[in-house]
mmCIF file of C-alpha atoms in Angstrom:
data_model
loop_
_atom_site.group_PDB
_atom_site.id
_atom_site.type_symbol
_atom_site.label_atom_id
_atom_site.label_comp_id
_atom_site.label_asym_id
_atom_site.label_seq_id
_atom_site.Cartn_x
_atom_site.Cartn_y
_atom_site.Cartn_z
ATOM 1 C CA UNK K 1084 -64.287 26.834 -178.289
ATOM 2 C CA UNK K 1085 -66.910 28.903 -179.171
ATOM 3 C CA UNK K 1086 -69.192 29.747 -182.327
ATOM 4 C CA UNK K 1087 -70.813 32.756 -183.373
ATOM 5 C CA UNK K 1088 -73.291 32.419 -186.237
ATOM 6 C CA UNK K 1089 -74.724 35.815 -187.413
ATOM 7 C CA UNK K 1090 -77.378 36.049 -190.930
ATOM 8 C CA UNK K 1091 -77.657 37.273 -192.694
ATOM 9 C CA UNK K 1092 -74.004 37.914 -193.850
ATOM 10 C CA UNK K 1093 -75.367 41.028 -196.015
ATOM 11 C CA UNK K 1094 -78.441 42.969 -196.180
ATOM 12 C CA UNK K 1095 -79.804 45.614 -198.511
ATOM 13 C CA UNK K 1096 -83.021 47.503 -197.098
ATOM 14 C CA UNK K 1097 -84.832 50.770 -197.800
ATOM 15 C CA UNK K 1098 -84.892 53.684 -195.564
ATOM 16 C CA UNK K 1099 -87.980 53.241 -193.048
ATOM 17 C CA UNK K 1100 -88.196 49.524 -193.143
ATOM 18 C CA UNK K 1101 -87.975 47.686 -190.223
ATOM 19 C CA UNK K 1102 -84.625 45.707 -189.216
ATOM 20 C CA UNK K 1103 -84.104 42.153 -187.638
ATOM 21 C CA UNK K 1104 -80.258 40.892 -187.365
ATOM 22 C CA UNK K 1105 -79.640 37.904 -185.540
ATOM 23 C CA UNK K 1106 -76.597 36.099 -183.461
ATOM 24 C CA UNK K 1107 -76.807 32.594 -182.155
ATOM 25 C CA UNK K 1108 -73.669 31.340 -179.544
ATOM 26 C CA UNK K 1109 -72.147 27.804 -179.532
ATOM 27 C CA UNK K 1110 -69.868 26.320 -177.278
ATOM 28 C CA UNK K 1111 -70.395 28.376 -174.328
ATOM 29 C CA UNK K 1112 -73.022 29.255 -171.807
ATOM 30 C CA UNK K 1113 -74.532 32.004 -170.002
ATOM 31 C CA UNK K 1114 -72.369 33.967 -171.976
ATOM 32 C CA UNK K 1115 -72.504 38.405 -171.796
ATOM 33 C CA UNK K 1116 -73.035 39.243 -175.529
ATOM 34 C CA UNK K 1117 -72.517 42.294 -177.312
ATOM 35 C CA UNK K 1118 -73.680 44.221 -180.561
ATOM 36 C CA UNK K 1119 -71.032 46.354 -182.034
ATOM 37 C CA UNK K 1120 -71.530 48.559 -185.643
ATOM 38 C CA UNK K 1121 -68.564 49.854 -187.379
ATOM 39 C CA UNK K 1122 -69.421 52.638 -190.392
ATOM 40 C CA UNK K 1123 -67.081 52.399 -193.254
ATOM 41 C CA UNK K 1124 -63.350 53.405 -192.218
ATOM 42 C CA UNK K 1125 -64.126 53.748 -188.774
ATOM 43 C CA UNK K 1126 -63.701 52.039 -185.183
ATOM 44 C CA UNK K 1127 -65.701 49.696 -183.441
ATOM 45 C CA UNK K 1128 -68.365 51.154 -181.267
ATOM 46 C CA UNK K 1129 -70.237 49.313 -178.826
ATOM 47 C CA UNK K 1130 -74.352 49.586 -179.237
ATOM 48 C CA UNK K 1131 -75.755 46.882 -176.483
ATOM 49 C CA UNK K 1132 -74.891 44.326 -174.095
ATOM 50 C CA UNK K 1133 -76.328 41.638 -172.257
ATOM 51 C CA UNK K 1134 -75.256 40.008 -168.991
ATOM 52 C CA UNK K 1135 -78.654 37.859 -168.775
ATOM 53 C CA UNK K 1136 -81.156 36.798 -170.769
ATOM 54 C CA UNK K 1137 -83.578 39.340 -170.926
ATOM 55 C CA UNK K 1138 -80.899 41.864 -169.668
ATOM 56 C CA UNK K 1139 -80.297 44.943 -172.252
ATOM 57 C CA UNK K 1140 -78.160 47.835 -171.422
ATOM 58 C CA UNK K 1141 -77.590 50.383 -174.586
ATOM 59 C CA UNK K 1142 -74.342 52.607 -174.727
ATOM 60 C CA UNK K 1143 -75.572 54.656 -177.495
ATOM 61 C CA UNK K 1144 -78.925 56.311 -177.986
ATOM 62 C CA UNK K 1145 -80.174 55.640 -181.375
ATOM 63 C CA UNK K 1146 -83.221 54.166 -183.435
ATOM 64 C CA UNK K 1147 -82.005 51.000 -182.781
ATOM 65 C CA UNK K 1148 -83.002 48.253 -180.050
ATOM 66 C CA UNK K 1149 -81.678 44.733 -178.912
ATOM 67 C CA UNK K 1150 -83.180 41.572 -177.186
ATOM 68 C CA UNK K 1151 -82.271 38.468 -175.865
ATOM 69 C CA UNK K 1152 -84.892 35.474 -175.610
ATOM 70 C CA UNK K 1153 -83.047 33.012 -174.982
ATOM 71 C CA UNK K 1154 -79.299 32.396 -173.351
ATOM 72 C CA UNK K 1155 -77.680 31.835 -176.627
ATOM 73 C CA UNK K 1156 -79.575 34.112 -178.806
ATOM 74 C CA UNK K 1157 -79.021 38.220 -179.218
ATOM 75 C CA UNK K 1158 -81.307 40.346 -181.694
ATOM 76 C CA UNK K 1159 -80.390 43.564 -183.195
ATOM 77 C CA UNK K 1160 -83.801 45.191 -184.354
ATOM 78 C CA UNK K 1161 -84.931 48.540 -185.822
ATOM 79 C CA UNK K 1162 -88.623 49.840 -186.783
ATOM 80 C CA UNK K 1163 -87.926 52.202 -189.405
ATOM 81 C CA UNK K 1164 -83.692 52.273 -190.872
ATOM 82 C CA UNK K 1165 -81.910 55.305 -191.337
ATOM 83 C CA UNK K 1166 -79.460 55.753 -193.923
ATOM 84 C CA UNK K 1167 -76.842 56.534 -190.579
ATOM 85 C CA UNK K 1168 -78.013 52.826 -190.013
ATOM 86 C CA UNK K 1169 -75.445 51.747 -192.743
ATOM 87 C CA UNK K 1170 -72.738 49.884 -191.527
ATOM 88 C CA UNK K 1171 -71.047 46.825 -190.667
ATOM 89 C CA UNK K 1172 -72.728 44.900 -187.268
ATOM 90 C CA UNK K 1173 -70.986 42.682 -185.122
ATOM 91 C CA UNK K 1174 -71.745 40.029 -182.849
ATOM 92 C CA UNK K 1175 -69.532 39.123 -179.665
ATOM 93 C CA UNK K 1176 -69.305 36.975 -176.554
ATOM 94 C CA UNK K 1177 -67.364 36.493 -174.014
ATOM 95 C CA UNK K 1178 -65.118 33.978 -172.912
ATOM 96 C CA UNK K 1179 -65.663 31.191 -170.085
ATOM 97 C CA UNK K 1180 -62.463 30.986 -168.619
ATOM 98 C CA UNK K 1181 -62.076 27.831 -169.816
ATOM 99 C CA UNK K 1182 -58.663 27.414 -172.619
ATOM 100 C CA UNK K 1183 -58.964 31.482 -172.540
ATOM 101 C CA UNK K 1184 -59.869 34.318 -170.452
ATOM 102 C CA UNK K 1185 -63.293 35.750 -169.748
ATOM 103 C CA UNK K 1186 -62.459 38.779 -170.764
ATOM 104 C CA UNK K 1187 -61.206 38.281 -174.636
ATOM 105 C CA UNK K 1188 -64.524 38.176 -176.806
ATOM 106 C CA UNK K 1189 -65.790 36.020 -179.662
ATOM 107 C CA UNK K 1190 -66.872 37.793 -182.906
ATOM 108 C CA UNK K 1191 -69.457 36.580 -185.312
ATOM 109 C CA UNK K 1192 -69.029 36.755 -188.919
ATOM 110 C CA UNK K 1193 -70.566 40.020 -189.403
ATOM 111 C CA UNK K 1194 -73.376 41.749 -191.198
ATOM 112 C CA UNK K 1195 -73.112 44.196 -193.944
ATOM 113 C CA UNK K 1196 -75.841 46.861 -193.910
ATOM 114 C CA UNK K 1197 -76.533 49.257 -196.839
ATOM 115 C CA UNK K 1198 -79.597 50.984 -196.173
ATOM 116 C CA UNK K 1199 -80.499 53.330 -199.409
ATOM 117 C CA UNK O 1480 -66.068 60.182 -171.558
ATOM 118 C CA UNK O 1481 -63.209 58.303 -171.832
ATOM 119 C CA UNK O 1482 -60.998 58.455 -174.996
ATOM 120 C CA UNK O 1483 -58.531 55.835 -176.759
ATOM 121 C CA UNK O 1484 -55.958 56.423 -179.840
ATOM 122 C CA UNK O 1485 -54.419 54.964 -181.817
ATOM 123 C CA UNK O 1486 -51.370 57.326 -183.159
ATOM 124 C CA UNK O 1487 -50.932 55.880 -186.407
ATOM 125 C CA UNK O 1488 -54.070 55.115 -189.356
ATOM 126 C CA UNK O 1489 -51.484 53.458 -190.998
ATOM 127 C CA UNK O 1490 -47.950 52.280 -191.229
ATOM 128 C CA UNK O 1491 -45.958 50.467 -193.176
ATOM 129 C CA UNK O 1492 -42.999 48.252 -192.986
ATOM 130 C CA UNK O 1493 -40.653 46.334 -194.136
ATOM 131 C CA UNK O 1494 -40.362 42.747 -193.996
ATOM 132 C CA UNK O 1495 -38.264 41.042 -191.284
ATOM 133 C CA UNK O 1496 -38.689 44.499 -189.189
ATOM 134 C CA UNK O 1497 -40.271 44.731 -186.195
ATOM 135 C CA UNK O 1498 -43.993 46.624 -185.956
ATOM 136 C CA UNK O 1499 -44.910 49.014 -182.914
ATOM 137 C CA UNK O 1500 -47.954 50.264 -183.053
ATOM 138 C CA UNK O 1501 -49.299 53.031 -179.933
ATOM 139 C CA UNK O 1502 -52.520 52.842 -177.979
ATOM 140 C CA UNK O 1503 -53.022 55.906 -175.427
ATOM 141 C CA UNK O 1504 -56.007 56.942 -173.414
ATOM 142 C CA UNK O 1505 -57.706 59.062 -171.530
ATOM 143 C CA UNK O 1506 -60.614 59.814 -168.611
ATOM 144 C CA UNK O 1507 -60.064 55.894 -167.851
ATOM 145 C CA UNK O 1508 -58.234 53.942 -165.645
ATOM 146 C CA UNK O 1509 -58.842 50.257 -166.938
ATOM 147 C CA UNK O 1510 -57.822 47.306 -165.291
ATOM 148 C CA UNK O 1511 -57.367 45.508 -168.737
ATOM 149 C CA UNK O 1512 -56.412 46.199 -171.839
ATOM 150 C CA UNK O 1513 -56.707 44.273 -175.291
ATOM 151 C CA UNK O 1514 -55.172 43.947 -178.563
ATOM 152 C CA UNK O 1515 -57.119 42.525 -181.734
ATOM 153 C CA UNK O 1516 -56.651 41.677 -185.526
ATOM 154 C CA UNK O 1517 -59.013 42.559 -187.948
ATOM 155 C CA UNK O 1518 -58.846 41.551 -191.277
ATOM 156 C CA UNK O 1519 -61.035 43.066 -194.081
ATOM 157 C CA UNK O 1520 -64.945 42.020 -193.887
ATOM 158 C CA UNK O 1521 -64.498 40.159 -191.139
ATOM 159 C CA UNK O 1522 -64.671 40.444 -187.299
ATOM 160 C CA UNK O 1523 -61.895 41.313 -185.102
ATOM 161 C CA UNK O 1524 -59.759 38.286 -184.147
ATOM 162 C CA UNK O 1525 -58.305 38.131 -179.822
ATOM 163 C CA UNK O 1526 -54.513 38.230 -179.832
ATOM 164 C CA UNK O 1527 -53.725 39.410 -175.790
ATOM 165 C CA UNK O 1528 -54.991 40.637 -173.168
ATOM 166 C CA UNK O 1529 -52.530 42.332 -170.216
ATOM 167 C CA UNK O 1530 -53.762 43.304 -167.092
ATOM 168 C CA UNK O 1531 -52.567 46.377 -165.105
ATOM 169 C CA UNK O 1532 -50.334 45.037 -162.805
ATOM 170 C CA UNK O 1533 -48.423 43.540 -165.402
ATOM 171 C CA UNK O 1534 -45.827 45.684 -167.685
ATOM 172 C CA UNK O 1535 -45.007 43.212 -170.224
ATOM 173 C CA UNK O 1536 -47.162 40.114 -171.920
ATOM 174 C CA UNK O 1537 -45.751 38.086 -174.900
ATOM 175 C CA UNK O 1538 -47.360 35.475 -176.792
ATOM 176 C CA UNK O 1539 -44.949 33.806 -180.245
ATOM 177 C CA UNK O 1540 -44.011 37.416 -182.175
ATOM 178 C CA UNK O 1541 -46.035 39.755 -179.994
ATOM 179 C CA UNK O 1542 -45.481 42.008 -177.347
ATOM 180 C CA UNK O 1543 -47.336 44.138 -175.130
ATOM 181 C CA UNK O 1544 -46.639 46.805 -172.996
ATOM 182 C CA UNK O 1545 -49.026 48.777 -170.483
ATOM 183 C CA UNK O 1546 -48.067 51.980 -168.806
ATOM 184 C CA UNK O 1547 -50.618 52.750 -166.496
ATOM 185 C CA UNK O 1548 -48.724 55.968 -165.530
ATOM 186 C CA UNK O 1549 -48.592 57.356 -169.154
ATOM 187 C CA UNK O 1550 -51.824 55.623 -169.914
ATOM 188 C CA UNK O 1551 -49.928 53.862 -172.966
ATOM 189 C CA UNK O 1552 -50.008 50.049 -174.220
ATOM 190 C CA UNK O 1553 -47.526 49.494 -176.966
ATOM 191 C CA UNK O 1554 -48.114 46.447 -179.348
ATOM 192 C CA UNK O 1555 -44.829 45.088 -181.352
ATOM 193 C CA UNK O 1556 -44.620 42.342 -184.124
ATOM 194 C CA UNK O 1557 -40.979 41.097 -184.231
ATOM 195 C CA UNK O 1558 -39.933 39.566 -187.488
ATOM 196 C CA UNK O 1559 -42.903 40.853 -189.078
ATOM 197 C CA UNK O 1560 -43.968 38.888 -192.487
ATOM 198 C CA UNK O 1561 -46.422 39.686 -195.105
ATOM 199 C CA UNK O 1562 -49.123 38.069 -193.545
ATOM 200 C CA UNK O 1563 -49.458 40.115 -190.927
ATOM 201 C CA UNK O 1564 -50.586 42.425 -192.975
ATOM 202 C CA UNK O 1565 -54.001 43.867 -190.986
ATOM 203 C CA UNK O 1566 -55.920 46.523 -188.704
ATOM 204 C CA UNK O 1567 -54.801 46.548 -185.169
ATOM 205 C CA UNK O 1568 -57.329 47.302 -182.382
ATOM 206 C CA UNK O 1569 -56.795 48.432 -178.895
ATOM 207 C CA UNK O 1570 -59.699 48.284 -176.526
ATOM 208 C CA UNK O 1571 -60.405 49.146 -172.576
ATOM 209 C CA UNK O 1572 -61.994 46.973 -170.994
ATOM 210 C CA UNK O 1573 -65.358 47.940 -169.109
ATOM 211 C CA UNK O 1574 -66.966 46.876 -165.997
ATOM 212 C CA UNK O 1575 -69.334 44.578 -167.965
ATOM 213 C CA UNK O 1576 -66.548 43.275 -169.902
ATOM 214 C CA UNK O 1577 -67.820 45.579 -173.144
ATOM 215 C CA UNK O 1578 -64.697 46.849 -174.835
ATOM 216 C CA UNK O 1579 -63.974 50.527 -175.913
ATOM 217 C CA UNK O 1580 -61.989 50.232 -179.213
ATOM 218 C CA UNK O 1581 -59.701 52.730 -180.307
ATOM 219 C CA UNK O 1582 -59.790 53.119 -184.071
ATOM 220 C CA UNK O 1583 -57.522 50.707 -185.223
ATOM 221 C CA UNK O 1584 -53.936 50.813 -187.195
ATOM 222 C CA UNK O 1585 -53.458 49.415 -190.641
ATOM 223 C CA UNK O 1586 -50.410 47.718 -190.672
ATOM 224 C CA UNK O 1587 -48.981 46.897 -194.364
ATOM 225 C CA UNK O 1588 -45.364 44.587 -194.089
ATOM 226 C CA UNK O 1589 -43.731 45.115 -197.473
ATOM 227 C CA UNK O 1590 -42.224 41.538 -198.681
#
């Protein structure tokens, strides 16, 4: 099955510094990937996704941006963090079809931003 | 834009009872629908997944339900036990396979 590895698992940065969160994928391949924040005592809400590598496509407009290099291998950046930023950020893939659908998704371990 | 719910923030029960927690949307017609368990500081965990042509999935202690006509899934824990204590997340299912979550219910089973 798959592996999400996110780091790092918390982070503590001023406002107007620059952000770089990172999410590697085991197990799979060619896998859509996901970034999803969720503020304190709220729902999940979807930021980017990827189908490809290379392939970005943002649901919410924001100060935020996302990559993907390689197949395996999603970045969550900022230039300059907001205090809005603050939150709790997510990692997901998909599944392969293979011992599980394609459409249930993988989630990382999570990163904890405070920005103050 | 389209819109999920979850009724209930939070509800508690007590053990040996079973759970049913409510999902309803709106402005969406989604060919799947999912159910997932989050426990605190950590990411949401895949329970099942039922598609629209199907009214009724089970899996162990779960249920699902979809309604496509009253745009309703209804998620039920029989013989619920403390340790499935947790938030409960419904979420669409989009064209790119990106979910839409609703914003979850905190279930509390009281030994």
């Amino acid at each position: 099955s798959q592996t999400i590895h996110q780091w790092p698992a918390t982070l503590v940065q001023p406002v107007g510094s620059p952000l770089s969160l990172e999410c590697t994928v085991e197990g799979t391949s060619n896998p859509n990937l996901y970034w999803y924040r969720q503020a304190a005592g709220r729902g999940l809400q979807l930021l980017f996704y990827s189908v490809g590598i290379g392939q970005i496509s943002s649901e919410v407009p924001q100060n935020l941006s996302a990559s993907r290099p390689q197949d395996r291998q999603f970045i969550l950046s900022s230039k300059k963090l907001l205090l809005s930023d603050s939150g709790f950020y997510l990692c997901a893939s998909t599944g392969t079809g293979f011992g599980g659908s394609i459409y249930e998704q993988y989630f990382g371990p999570g990163t904890r931003l405070t920005v103050t | 834009s389209q819109k999920i719910e979850q009724n209930s923030e939070a509800l508690n029960i007590q053990e040996g009872k079973t759970a049913t927690l409510t999902c309803n949307y709106t402005n969406y017609s989604p060919a799947y629908l999912q159910w997932y368990r989050q426990d605190p500081g950590r990411g949401p965990v895949f329970l099942l997944l039922i598609r629209e042509n199907e009214k009724e999935k089970r899996k162990e202690r779960l249920k699902v339900t979809f309604d496509t006509t009253l745009k309703q899934s209804l998620f039920h824990i029989t013989a619920s036990q403390p340790a499935d204590s947790a938030t409960y997340l419904c979420a669409l299912v989009g064209s790119a396979r990106q979910l839409t979550f609703g914003s979850g219910t905190q279930l509390t089973v009281l030994p």
